[in-house]
């Protein structure tokens, strides 16, 4: 299937996404912050990046913007748990995220978005 990079500072979220995505047959890489995520992607580009927006040391907005500027074909899904603030997700779209996701999310929702984004 596809190679997917998960960038999130919360280990439980990375573990959950890894479990879901590997269950779907995908190969998964993980990064615990934006700086590590950008380095991993530059060294080993993946088919898709799923990044949290709110992280220390290079947030998901910076990750999304740098990836989509440096790699025109980069596919990014941005997600946030910041409740009640749709602005984060709207800005992520402006920065190049193909899709956005509000935490908490369901298994079916993440699988649908991953499938949709990979098909684009």
GROMACS .gro file of N, CA, C and O in nm:
model
  480
    1UNK      N    1   0.084  -0.118   0.000
    1UNK     CA    2   0.000   0.000   0.000
    1UNK      C    3   0.089   0.125   0.000
    1UNK      O    4   0.183   0.132  -0.074
    2UNK      N    5   0.060   0.220   0.088
    2UNK     CA    6   0.130   0.349   0.087
    2UNK      C    7   0.222   0.364   0.207
    2UNK      O    8   0.206   0.296   0.308
    3UNK      N    9   0.317   0.456   0.193
    3UNK     CA   10   0.402   0.492   0.307
    3UNK      C   11   0.347   0.623   0.365
    3UNK      O   12   0.315   0.716   0.290
    4UNK      N   13   0.335   0.626   0.498
    4UNK     CA   14   0.272   0.740   0.565
    4UNK      C   15   0.360   0.783   0.682
    4UNK      O   16   0.405   0.700   0.762
    5UNK      N   17   0.383   0.913   0.691
    5UNK     CA   18   0.457   0.972   0.802
    5UNK      C   19   0.358   1.039   0.896
    5UNK      O   20   0.280   1.124   0.854
    6UNK      N   21   0.362   0.999   1.023
    6UNK     CA   22   0.278   1.061   1.126
    6UNK      C   23   0.367   1.154   1.208
    6UNK      O   24   0.470   1.111   1.261
    7UNK      N   25   0.327   1.281   1.218
    7UNK     CA   26   0.401   1.379   1.296
    7UNK      C   27   0.309   1.431   1.406
    7UNK      O   28   0.213   1.503   1.378
    8UNK      N   29   0.335   1.389   1.530
    8UNK     CA   30   0.252   1.430   1.643
    8UNK      C   31   0.334   1.418   1.770
    8UNK      O   32   0.406   1.319   1.788
    9UNK      N   33   0.324   1.517   1.856
    9UNK     CA   34   0.400   1.514   1.981
    9UNK      C   35   0.338   1.425   2.087
    9UNK      O   36   0.399   1.399   2.190
   10UNK      N   37   0.217   1.375   2.063
   10UNK     CA   38   0.150   1.288   2.159
   10UNK      C   39   0.168   1.141   2.116
   10UNK      O   40   0.113   1.098   2.015
   11UNK      N   41   0.244   1.069   2.196
   11UNK     CA   42   0.272   0.929   2.164
   11UNK      C   43   0.145   0.844   2.150
   11UNK      O   44   0.137   0.761   2.058
   12UNK      N   45   0.043   0.861   2.236
   12UNK     CA   46  -0.078   0.779   2.219
   12UNK      C   47  -0.146   0.801   2.084
   12UNK      O   48  -0.199   0.706   2.026
   13UNK      N   49  -0.143   0.924   2.034
   13UNK     CA   50  -0.204   0.951   1.902
   13UNK      C   51  -0.123   0.883   1.792
   13UNK      O   52  -0.179   0.821   1.701
   14UNK      N   53   0.011   0.894   1.801
   14UNK     CA   54   0.095   0.827   1.701
   14UNK      C   55   0.072   0.676   1.705
   14UNK      O   56   0.060   0.612   1.600
   15UNK      N   57   0.063   0.620   1.824
   15UNK     CA   58   0.043   0.475   1.838
   15UNK      C   59  -0.093   0.435   1.778
   15UNK      O   60  -0.102   0.334   1.707
   16UNK      N   61  -0.197   0.512   1.808
   16UNK     CA   62  -0.330   0.482   1.755
   16UNK      C   63  -0.331   0.487   1.602
   16UNK      O   64  -0.379   0.395   1.536
   17UNK      N   65  -0.275   0.595   1.546
   17UNK     CA   66  -0.270   0.607   1.400
   17UNK      C   67  -0.187   0.496   1.337
   17UNK      O   68  -0.226   0.441   1.234
   18UNK      N   69  -0.073   0.465   1.398
   18UNK     CA   70   0.011   0.356   1.345
   18UNK      C   71  -0.069   0.227   1.342
   18UNK      O   72  -0.070   0.155   1.241
   19UNK      N   73  -0.138   0.196   1.450
   19UNK     CA   74  -0.216   0.073   1.459
   19UNK      C   75  -0.324   0.068   1.350
   19UNK      O   76  -0.341  -0.033   1.281
   20UNK      N   77  -0.397   0.178   1.335
   20UNK     CA   78  -0.503   0.184   1.234
   20UNK      C   79  -0.445   0.169   1.093
   20UNK      O   80  -0.493   0.088   1.013
   21UNK      N   81  -0.341   0.246   1.065
   21UNK     CA   82  -0.287   0.249   0.928
   21UNK      C   83  -0.213   0.121   0.892
   21UNK      O   84  -0.223   0.074   0.778
   22UNK      N   85  -0.139   0.064   0.986
   22UNK     CA   86  -0.074  -0.065   0.957
   22UNK      C   87  -0.178  -0.174   0.940
   22UNK      O   88  -0.160  -0.265   0.859
   23UNK      N   89  -0.289  -0.164   1.013
   23UNK     CA   90  -0.399  -0.257   0.995
   23UNK      C   91  -0.460  -0.249   0.856
   23UNK      O   92  -0.516  -0.347   0.806
   24UNK      N   93  -0.447  -0.133   0.793
   24UNK     CA   94  -0.495  -0.112   0.656
   24UNK      C   95  -0.388  -0.151   0.553
   24UNK      O   96  -0.410  -0.135   0.433
   25UNK      N   97  -0.271  -0.195   0.600
   25UNK     CA   98  -0.166  -0.239   0.509
   25UNK      C   99  -0.061  -0.135   0.474
   25UNK      O  100   0.025  -0.159   0.389
   26UNK      N  101  -0.065  -0.018   0.537
   26UNK     CA  102   0.030   0.088   0.507
   26UNK      C  103   0.159   0.072   0.588
   26UNK      O  104   0.159   0.015   0.697
   27UNK      N  105   0.267   0.128   0.534
   27UNK     CA  106   0.395   0.135   0.604
   27UNK      C  107   0.399   0.271   0.674
   27UNK      O  108   0.372   0.374   0.612
   28UNK      N  109   0.434   0.272   0.803
   28UNK     CA  110   0.424   0.395   0.883
   28UNK      C  111   0.558   0.434   0.944
   28UNK      O  112   0.628   0.350   0.999
   29UNK      N  113   0.591   0.563   0.930
   29UNK     CA  114   0.704   0.624   1.000
   29UNK      C  115   0.645   0.723   1.100
   29UNK      O  116   0.537   0.777   1.078
   30UNK      N  117   0.719   0.748   1.209
   30UNK     CA  118   0.671   0.841   1.311
   30UNK      C  119   0.774   0.946   1.344
   30UNK      O  120   0.894   0.918   1.343
   31UNK      N  121   0.726   1.066   1.377
   31UNK     CA  122   0.811   1.175   1.426
   31UNK      C  123   0.737   1.241   1.542
   31UNK      O  124   0.615   1.259   1.536
   32UNK      N  125   0.813   1.279   1.646
   32UNK     CA  126   0.750   1.336   1.765
   32UNK      C  127   0.743   1.489   1.762
   32UNK      O  128   0.689   1.549   1.855
   33UNK      N  129   0.797   1.552   1.659
   33UNK     CA  130   0.783   1.697   1.643
   33UNK      C  131   0.807   1.734   1.497
   33UNK      O  132   0.848   1.651   1.416
   34UNK      N  133   0.780   1.860   1.466
   34UNK     CA  134   0.790   1.906   1.328
   34UNK      C  135   0.930   1.900   1.271
   34UNK      O  136   0.948   1.866   1.155
   35UNK      N  137   1.029   1.932   1.352
   35UNK     CA  138   1.168   1.929   1.304
   35UNK      C  139   1.206   1.787   1.262
   35UNK      O  140   1.260   1.765   1.154
   36UNK      N  141   1.175   1.691   1.347
   36UNK     CA  142   1.205   1.550   1.316
   36UNK      C  143   1.125   1.504   1.194
   36UNK      O  144   1.177   1.432   1.108
   37UNK      N  145   1.000   1.547   1.185
   37UNK     CA  146   0.916   1.510   1.071
   37UNK      C  147   0.970   1.560   0.939
   37UNK      O  148   0.975   1.487   0.841
   38UNK      N  149   1.013   1.686   0.936
   38UNK     CA  150   1.070   1.741   0.814
   38UNK      C  151   1.198   1.669   0.774
   38UNK      O  152   1.219   1.639   0.657
   39UNK      N  153   1.282   1.639   0.871
   39UNK     CA  154   1.406   1.566   0.844
   39UNK      C  155   1.376   1.427   0.787
   39UNK      O  156   1.436   1.386   0.688
   40UNK      N  157   1.283   1.357   0.850
   40UNK     CA  158   1.246   1.223   0.803
   40UNK      C  159   1.193   1.230   0.660
   40UNK      O  160   1.230   1.148   0.575
   41UNK      N  161   1.105   1.325   0.632
   41UNK     CA  162   1.046   1.335   0.498
   41UNK      C  163   1.153   1.369   0.395
   41UNK      O  164   1.152   1.312   0.285
   42UNK      N  165   1.242   1.458   0.429
   42UNK     CA  166   1.348   1.494   0.334
   42UNK      C  167   1.440   1.376   0.305
   42UNK      O  168   1.488   1.361   0.193
   43UNK      N  169   1.463   1.292   0.404
   43UNK     CA  170   1.549   1.175   0.386
   43UNK      C  171   1.475   1.059   0.320
   43UNK      O  172   1.535   0.982   0.245
   44UNK      N  173   1.348   1.044   0.352
   44UNK     CA  174   1.267   0.934   0.301
   44UNK      C  175   1.127   0.985   0.271
   44UNK      O  176   1.037   0.972   0.354
   45UNK      N  177   1.106   1.047   0.155
   45UNK     CA  178   0.972   1.099   0.123
   45UNK      C  179   0.867   0.988   0.129
   45UNK      O  180   0.892   0.875   0.089
   46UNK      N  181   0.752   1.022   0.183
   46UNK     CA  182   0.642   0.927   0.195
   46UNK      C  183   0.527   0.969   0.104
   46UNK      O  184   0.526   1.081   0.051
   47UNK      N  185   0.432   0.880   0.087
   47UNK     CA  186   0.316   0.910   0.003
   47UNK      C  187   0.220   1.009   0.068
   47UNK      O  188   0.144   1.077   0.000
   48UNK      N  189   0.224   1.015   0.202
   48UNK     CA  190   0.131   1.099   0.277
   48UNK      C  191   0.193   1.137   0.410
   48UNK      O  192   0.265   1.057   0.470
   49UNK      N  193   0.164   1.259   0.455
   49UNK     CA  194   0.203   1.306   0.588
   49UNK      C  195   0.076   1.342   0.664
   49UNK      O  196  -0.009   1.414   0.612
   50UNK      N  197   0.065   1.290   0.784
   50UNK     CA  198  -0.044   1.329   0.874
   50UNK      C  199   0.022   1.402   0.990
   50UNK      O  200   0.103   1.343   1.062
   51UNK      N  201  -0.007   1.531   1.004
   51UNK     CA  202   0.060   1.610   1.106
   51UNK      C  203  -0.038   1.679   1.200
   51UNK      O  204  -0.143   1.727   1.157
   52UNK      N  205  -0.001   1.680   1.326
   52UNK     CA  206  -0.073   1.760   1.424
   52UNK      C  207  -0.036   1.906   1.399
   52UNK      O  208   0.073   1.936   1.350
   53UNK      N  209  -0.124   1.996   1.432
   53UNK     CA  210  -0.096   2.138   1.412
   53UNK      C  211  -0.022   2.196   1.533
   53UNK      O  212   0.077   2.265   1.517
   54UNK      N  213  -0.070   2.168   1.652
   54UNK     CA  214  -0.013   2.227   1.773
   54UNK      C  215   0.095   2.136   1.830
   54UNK      O  216   0.065   2.036   1.894
   55UNK      N  217   0.222   2.172   1.805
   55UNK     CA  218   0.336   2.095   1.855
   55UNK      C  219   0.449   2.191   1.890
   55UNK      O  220   0.462   2.296   1.826
   56UNK      N  221   0.532   2.152   1.985
   56UNK     CA  222   0.652   2.233   2.010
   56UNK      C  223   0.756   2.206   1.901
   56UNK      O  224   0.748   2.105   1.831
   57UNK      N  225   0.850   2.296   1.887
   57UNK     CA  226   0.964   2.277   1.796
   57UNK      C  227   0.920   2.248   1.653
   57UNK      O  228   0.933   2.137   1.604
   58UNK      N  229   0.868   2.346   1.586
   58UNK     CA  230   0.815   2.340   1.449
   58UNK      C  231   0.675   2.280   1.451
   58UNK      O  232   0.658   2.158   1.446
   59UNK      N  233   0.577   2.364   1.454
   59UNK     CA  234   0.439   2.316   1.458
   59UNK      C  235   0.394   2.265   1.322
   59UNK      O  236   0.465   2.276   1.223
   60UNK      N  237   0.273   2.211   1.319
   60UNK     CA  238   0.221   2.152   1.197
   60UNK      C  239   0.197   2.251   1.084
   60UNK      O  240   0.198   2.214   0.967
   61UNK      N  241   0.175   2.377   1.119
   61UNK     CA  242   0.159   2.479   1.016
   61UNK      C  243   0.291   2.495   0.940
   61UNK      O  244   0.293   2.500   0.817
   62UNK      N  245   0.401   2.503   1.014
   62UNK     CA  246   0.532   2.516   0.952
   62UNK      C  247   0.564   2.391   0.869
   62UNK      O  248   0.617   2.402   0.759
   63UNK      N  249   0.533   2.275   0.924
   63UNK     CA  250   0.558   2.149   0.853
   63UNK      C  251   0.481   2.148   0.721
   63UNK      O  252   0.537   2.120   0.615
   64UNK      N  253   0.354   2.181   0.727
   64UNK     CA  254   0.270   2.181   0.607
   64UNK      C  255   0.322   2.279   0.504
   64UNK      O  256   0.337   2.245   0.386
   65UNK      N  257   0.351   2.400   0.546
   65UNK     CA  258   0.398   2.503   0.455
   65UNK      C  259   0.531   2.465   0.391
   65UNK      O  260   0.548   2.474   0.268
   66UNK      N  261   0.626   2.418   0.471
   66UNK     CA  262   0.758   2.380   0.416
   66UNK      C  263   0.746   2.262   0.321
   66UNK      O  264   0.809   2.262   0.214
   67UNK      N  265   0.670   2.161   0.359
   67UNK     CA  266   0.657   2.044   0.272
   67UNK      C  267   0.594   2.080   0.138
   67UNK      O  268   0.641   2.037   0.033
   68UNK      N  269   0.486   2.156   0.141
   68UNK     CA  270   0.416   2.185   0.017
   68UNK      C  271   0.489   2.287  -0.070
   68UNK      O  272   0.465   2.293  -0.190
   69UNK      N  273   0.579   2.364  -0.012
   69UNK     CA  274   0.662   2.454  -0.092
   69UNK      C  275   0.782   2.381  -0.151
   69UNK      O  276   0.818   2.402  -0.266
   70UNK      N  277   0.843   2.296  -0.070
   70UNK     CA  278   0.965   2.227  -0.113
   70UNK      C  279   0.934   2.106  -0.201
   70UNK      O  280   1.011   2.074  -0.292
   71UNK      N  281   0.824   2.040  -0.175
   71UNK     CA  282   0.784   1.920  -0.250
   71UNK      C  283   0.642   1.944  -0.302
   71UNK      O  284   0.545   1.926  -0.228
   72UNK      N  285   0.630   1.984  -0.425
   72UNK     CA  286   0.500   2.024  -0.479
   72UNK      C  287   0.396   1.913  -0.477
   72UNK      O  288   0.277   1.939  -0.475
   73UNK      N  289   0.442   1.788  -0.478
   73UNK     CA  290   0.348   1.676  -0.479
   73UNK      C  291   0.322   1.620  -0.339
   73UNK      O  292   0.253   1.519  -0.324
   74UNK      N  293   0.373   1.686  -0.234
   74UNK     CA  294   0.351   1.638  -0.096
   74UNK      C  295   0.202   1.642  -0.063
   74UNK      O  296   0.133   1.739  -0.091
   75UNK      N  297   0.156   1.533  -0.005
   75UNK     CA  298   0.016   1.523   0.037
   75UNK      C  299   0.013   1.527   0.189
   75UNK      O  300   0.078   1.445   0.255
   76UNK      N  301  -0.062   1.623   0.244
   76UNK     CA  302  -0.065   1.645   0.388
   76UNK      C  303  -0.209   1.647   0.438
   76UNK      O  304  -0.295   1.712   0.378
   77UNK      N  305  -0.230   1.576   0.549
   77UNK     CA  306  -0.353   1.589   0.626
   77UNK      C  307  -0.312   1.654   0.757
   77UNK      O  308  -0.224   1.603   0.827
   78UNK      N  309  -0.373   1.768   0.791
   78UNK     CA  310  -0.343   1.838   0.916
   78UNK      C  311  -0.456   1.811   1.015
   78UNK      O  312  -0.573   1.809   0.978
   79UNK      N  313  -0.419   1.792   1.141
   79UNK     CA  314  -0.521   1.764   1.242
   79UNK      C  315  -0.492   1.847   1.368
   79UNK      O  316  -0.379   1.887   1.393
   80UNK      N  317  -0.598   1.872   1.443
   80UNK     CA  318  -0.582   1.946   1.568
   80UNK      C  319  -0.687   1.902   1.669
   80UNK      O  320  -0.795   1.861   1.632
   81UNK      N  321  -0.649   1.915   1.795
   81UNK     CA  322  -0.742   1.890   1.904
   81UNK      C  323  -0.789   2.020   1.966
   81UNK      O  324  -0.860   2.019   2.065
   82UNK      N  325  -0.747   2.132   1.908
   82UNK     CA  326  -0.787   2.264   1.960
   82UNK      C  327  -0.936   2.282   1.931
   82UNK      O  328  -0.976   2.314   1.820
   83UNK      N  329  -1.016   2.260   2.032
   83UNK     CA  330  -1.161   2.264   2.014
   83UNK      C  331  -1.212   2.406   1.996
   83UNK      O  332  -1.161   2.500   2.054
   84UNK      N  333  -1.314   2.418   1.916
   84UNK     CA  334  -1.382   2.545   1.898
   84UNK      C  335  -1.308   2.646   1.814
   84UNK      O  336  -1.350   2.760   1.804
   85UNK      N  337  -1.197   2.607   1.754
   85UNK     CA  338  -1.125   2.705   1.674
   85UNK      C  339  -1.100   2.648   1.535
   85UNK      O  340  -0.998   2.586   1.509
   86UNK      N  341  -1.193   2.670   1.447
   86UNK     CA  342  -1.184   2.623   1.309
   86UNK      C  343  -1.073   2.695   1.232
   86UNK      O  344  -1.028   2.650   1.129
   87UNK      N  345  -1.027   2.809   1.286
   87UNK     CA  346  -0.924   2.887   1.217
   87UNK      C  347  -0.797   2.807   1.192
   87UNK      O  348  -0.735   2.821   1.088
   88UNK      N  349  -0.755   2.725   1.288
   88UNK     CA  350  -0.635   2.644   1.270
   88UNK      C  351  -0.647   2.556   1.146
   88UNK      O  352  -0.556   2.545   1.066
   89UNK      N  353  -0.761   2.492   1.132
   89UNK     CA  354  -0.782   2.402   1.020
   89UNK      C  355  -0.792   2.480   0.888
   89UNK      O  356  -0.740   2.436   0.785
   90UNK      N  357  -0.856   2.596   0.891
   90UNK     CA  358  -0.865   2.678   0.770
   90UNK      C  359  -0.728   2.727   0.726
   90UNK      O  360  -0.697   2.727   0.606
   91UNK      N  361  -0.645   2.769   0.820
   91UNK     CA  362  -0.510   2.815   0.786
   91UNK      C  363  -0.428   2.698   0.733
   91UNK      O  364  -0.352   2.715   0.637
   92UNK      N  365  -0.442   2.581   0.791
   92UNK     CA  366  -0.369   2.463   0.742
   92UNK      C  367  -0.404   2.437   0.596
   92UNK      O  368  -0.316   2.403   0.516
   93UNK      N  369  -0.530   2.453   0.560
   93UNK     CA  370  -0.570   2.438   0.419
   93UNK      C  371  -0.500   2.542   0.331
   93UNK      O  372  -0.453   2.511   0.223
   94UNK      N  373  -0.497   2.665   0.379
   94UNK     CA  374  -0.430   2.771   0.303
   94UNK      C  375  -0.282   2.742   0.287
   94UNK      O  376  -0.222   2.779   0.186
   95UNK      N  377  -0.221   2.676   0.385
   95UNK     CA  378  -0.079   2.644   0.382
   95UNK      C  379  -0.050   2.520   0.297
   95UNK      O  380   0.065   2.484   0.279
   96UNK      N  381  -0.154   2.454   0.247
   96UNK     CA  382  -0.131   2.342   0.155
   96UNK      C  383  -0.182   2.207   0.198
   96UNK      O  384  -0.164   2.109   0.125
   97UNK      N  385  -0.243   2.197   0.316
   97UNK     CA  386  -0.299   2.068   0.357
   97UNK      C  387  -0.412   2.029   0.262
   97UNK      O  388  -0.497   2.112   0.229
   98UNK      N  389  -0.410   1.906   0.216
   98UNK     CA  390  -0.516   1.860   0.125
   98UNK      C  391  -0.647   1.843   0.200
   98UNK      O  392  -0.755   1.868   0.146
   99UNK      N  393  -0.636   1.795   0.325
   99UNK     CA  394  -0.753   1.773   0.409
   99UNK      C  395  -0.717   1.805   0.552
   99UNK      O  396  -0.599   1.806   0.589
  100UNK      N  397  -0.819   1.830   0.634
  100UNK     CA  398  -0.798   1.859   0.775
  100UNK      C  399  -0.889   1.769   0.858
  100UNK      O  400  -0.990   1.718   0.808
  101UNK      N  401  -0.850   1.752   0.984
  101UNK     CA  402  -0.919   1.657   1.070
  101UNK      C  403  -0.922   1.712   1.212
  101UNK      O  404  -0.820   1.756   1.263
  102UNK      N  405  -1.039   1.710   1.273
  102UNK     CA  406  -1.055   1.754   1.412
  102UNK      C  407  -1.041   1.632   1.503
  102UNK      O  408  -1.103   1.530   1.479
  103UNK      N  409  -0.954   1.644   1.605
  103UNK     CA  410  -0.946   1.540   1.707
  103UNK      C  411  -1.056   1.565   1.809
  103UNK      O  412  -1.087   1.680   1.836
  104UNK      N  413  -1.115   1.465   1.868
  104UNK     CA  414  -1.093   1.323   1.839
  104UNK      C  415  -1.163   1.283   1.708
  104UNK      O  416  -1.261   1.343   1.668
  105UNK      N  417  -1.108   1.181   1.646
  105UNK     CA  418  -1.163   1.133   1.520
  105UNK      C  419  -1.191   0.984   1.533
  105UNK      O  420  -1.139   0.916   1.620
  106UNK      N  421  -1.274   0.934   1.444
  106UNK     CA  422  -1.306   0.792   1.442
  106UNK      C  423  -1.219   0.718   1.342
  106UNK      O  424  -1.160   0.778   1.252
  107UNK      N  425  -1.212   0.588   1.359
  107UNK     CA  426  -1.132   0.503   1.270
  107UNK      C  427  -1.180   0.516   1.126
  107UNK      O  428  -1.101   0.532   1.034
  108UNK      N  429  -1.311   0.512   1.106
  108UNK     CA  430  -1.365   0.522   0.971
  108UNK      C  431  -1.330   0.656   0.907
  108UNK      O  432  -1.299   0.663   0.788
  109UNK      N  433  -1.333   0.761   0.987
  109UNK     CA  434  -1.305   0.895   0.935
  109UNK      C  435  -1.160   0.907   0.888
  109UNK      O  436  -1.133   0.957   0.779
  110UNK      N  437  -1.065   0.860   0.969
  110UNK     CA  438  -0.924   0.870   0.929
  110UNK      C  439  -0.897   0.781   0.809
  110UNK      O  440  -0.826   0.821   0.716
  111UNK      N  441  -0.954   0.662   0.806
  111UNK     CA  442  -0.933   0.573   0.692
  111UNK      C  443  -0.990   0.633   0.563
  111UNK      O  444  -0.928   0.625   0.458
  112UNK      N  445  -1.106   0.696   0.574
  112UNK     CA  446  -1.167   0.760   0.456
  112UNK      C  447  -1.079   0.874   0.405
  112UNK      O  448  -1.054   0.884   0.285
  113UNK      N  449  -1.030   0.959   0.496
  113UNK     CA  450  -0.945   1.071   0.455
  113UNK      C  451  -0.813   1.024   0.396
  113UNK      O  452  -0.765   1.083   0.298
  114UNK      N  453  -0.754   0.921   0.454
  114UNK     CA  454  -0.628   0.869   0.401
  114UNK      C  455  -0.650   0.814   0.261
  114UNK      O  456  -0.576   0.847   0.168
  115UNK      N  457  -0.754   0.736   0.243
  115UNK     CA  458  -0.784   0.680   0.111
  115UNK      C  459  -0.810   0.792   0.008
  115UNK      O  460  -0.757   0.789  -0.103
  116UNK      N  461  -0.890   0.891   0.047
  116UNK     CA  462  -0.923   1.002  -0.040
  116UNK      C  463  -0.797   1.081  -0.080
  116UNK      O  464  -0.777   1.112  -0.196
  117UNK      N  465  -0.713   1.110   0.018
  117UNK     CA  466  -0.592   1.189  -0.009
  117UNK      C  467  -0.494   1.113  -0.096
  117UNK      O  468  -0.434   1.170  -0.187
  118UNK      N  469  -0.476   0.986  -0.071
  118UNK     CA  470  -0.383   0.907  -0.152
  118UNK      C  471  -0.433   0.894  -0.297
  118UNK      O  472  -0.351   0.884  -0.388
  119UNK      N  473  -0.563   0.900  -0.317
  119UNK     CA  474  -0.620   0.886  -0.451
  119UNK      C  475  -0.609   1.016  -0.532
  119UNK      O  476  -0.629   1.014  -0.654
  120UNK      N  477  -0.578   1.127  -0.467
  120UNK     CA  478  -0.571   1.256  -0.537
  120UNK      C  479  -0.448   1.267  -0.623
  120UNK      O  480  -0.344   1.218  -0.595
   0.00000   0.00000   0.00000
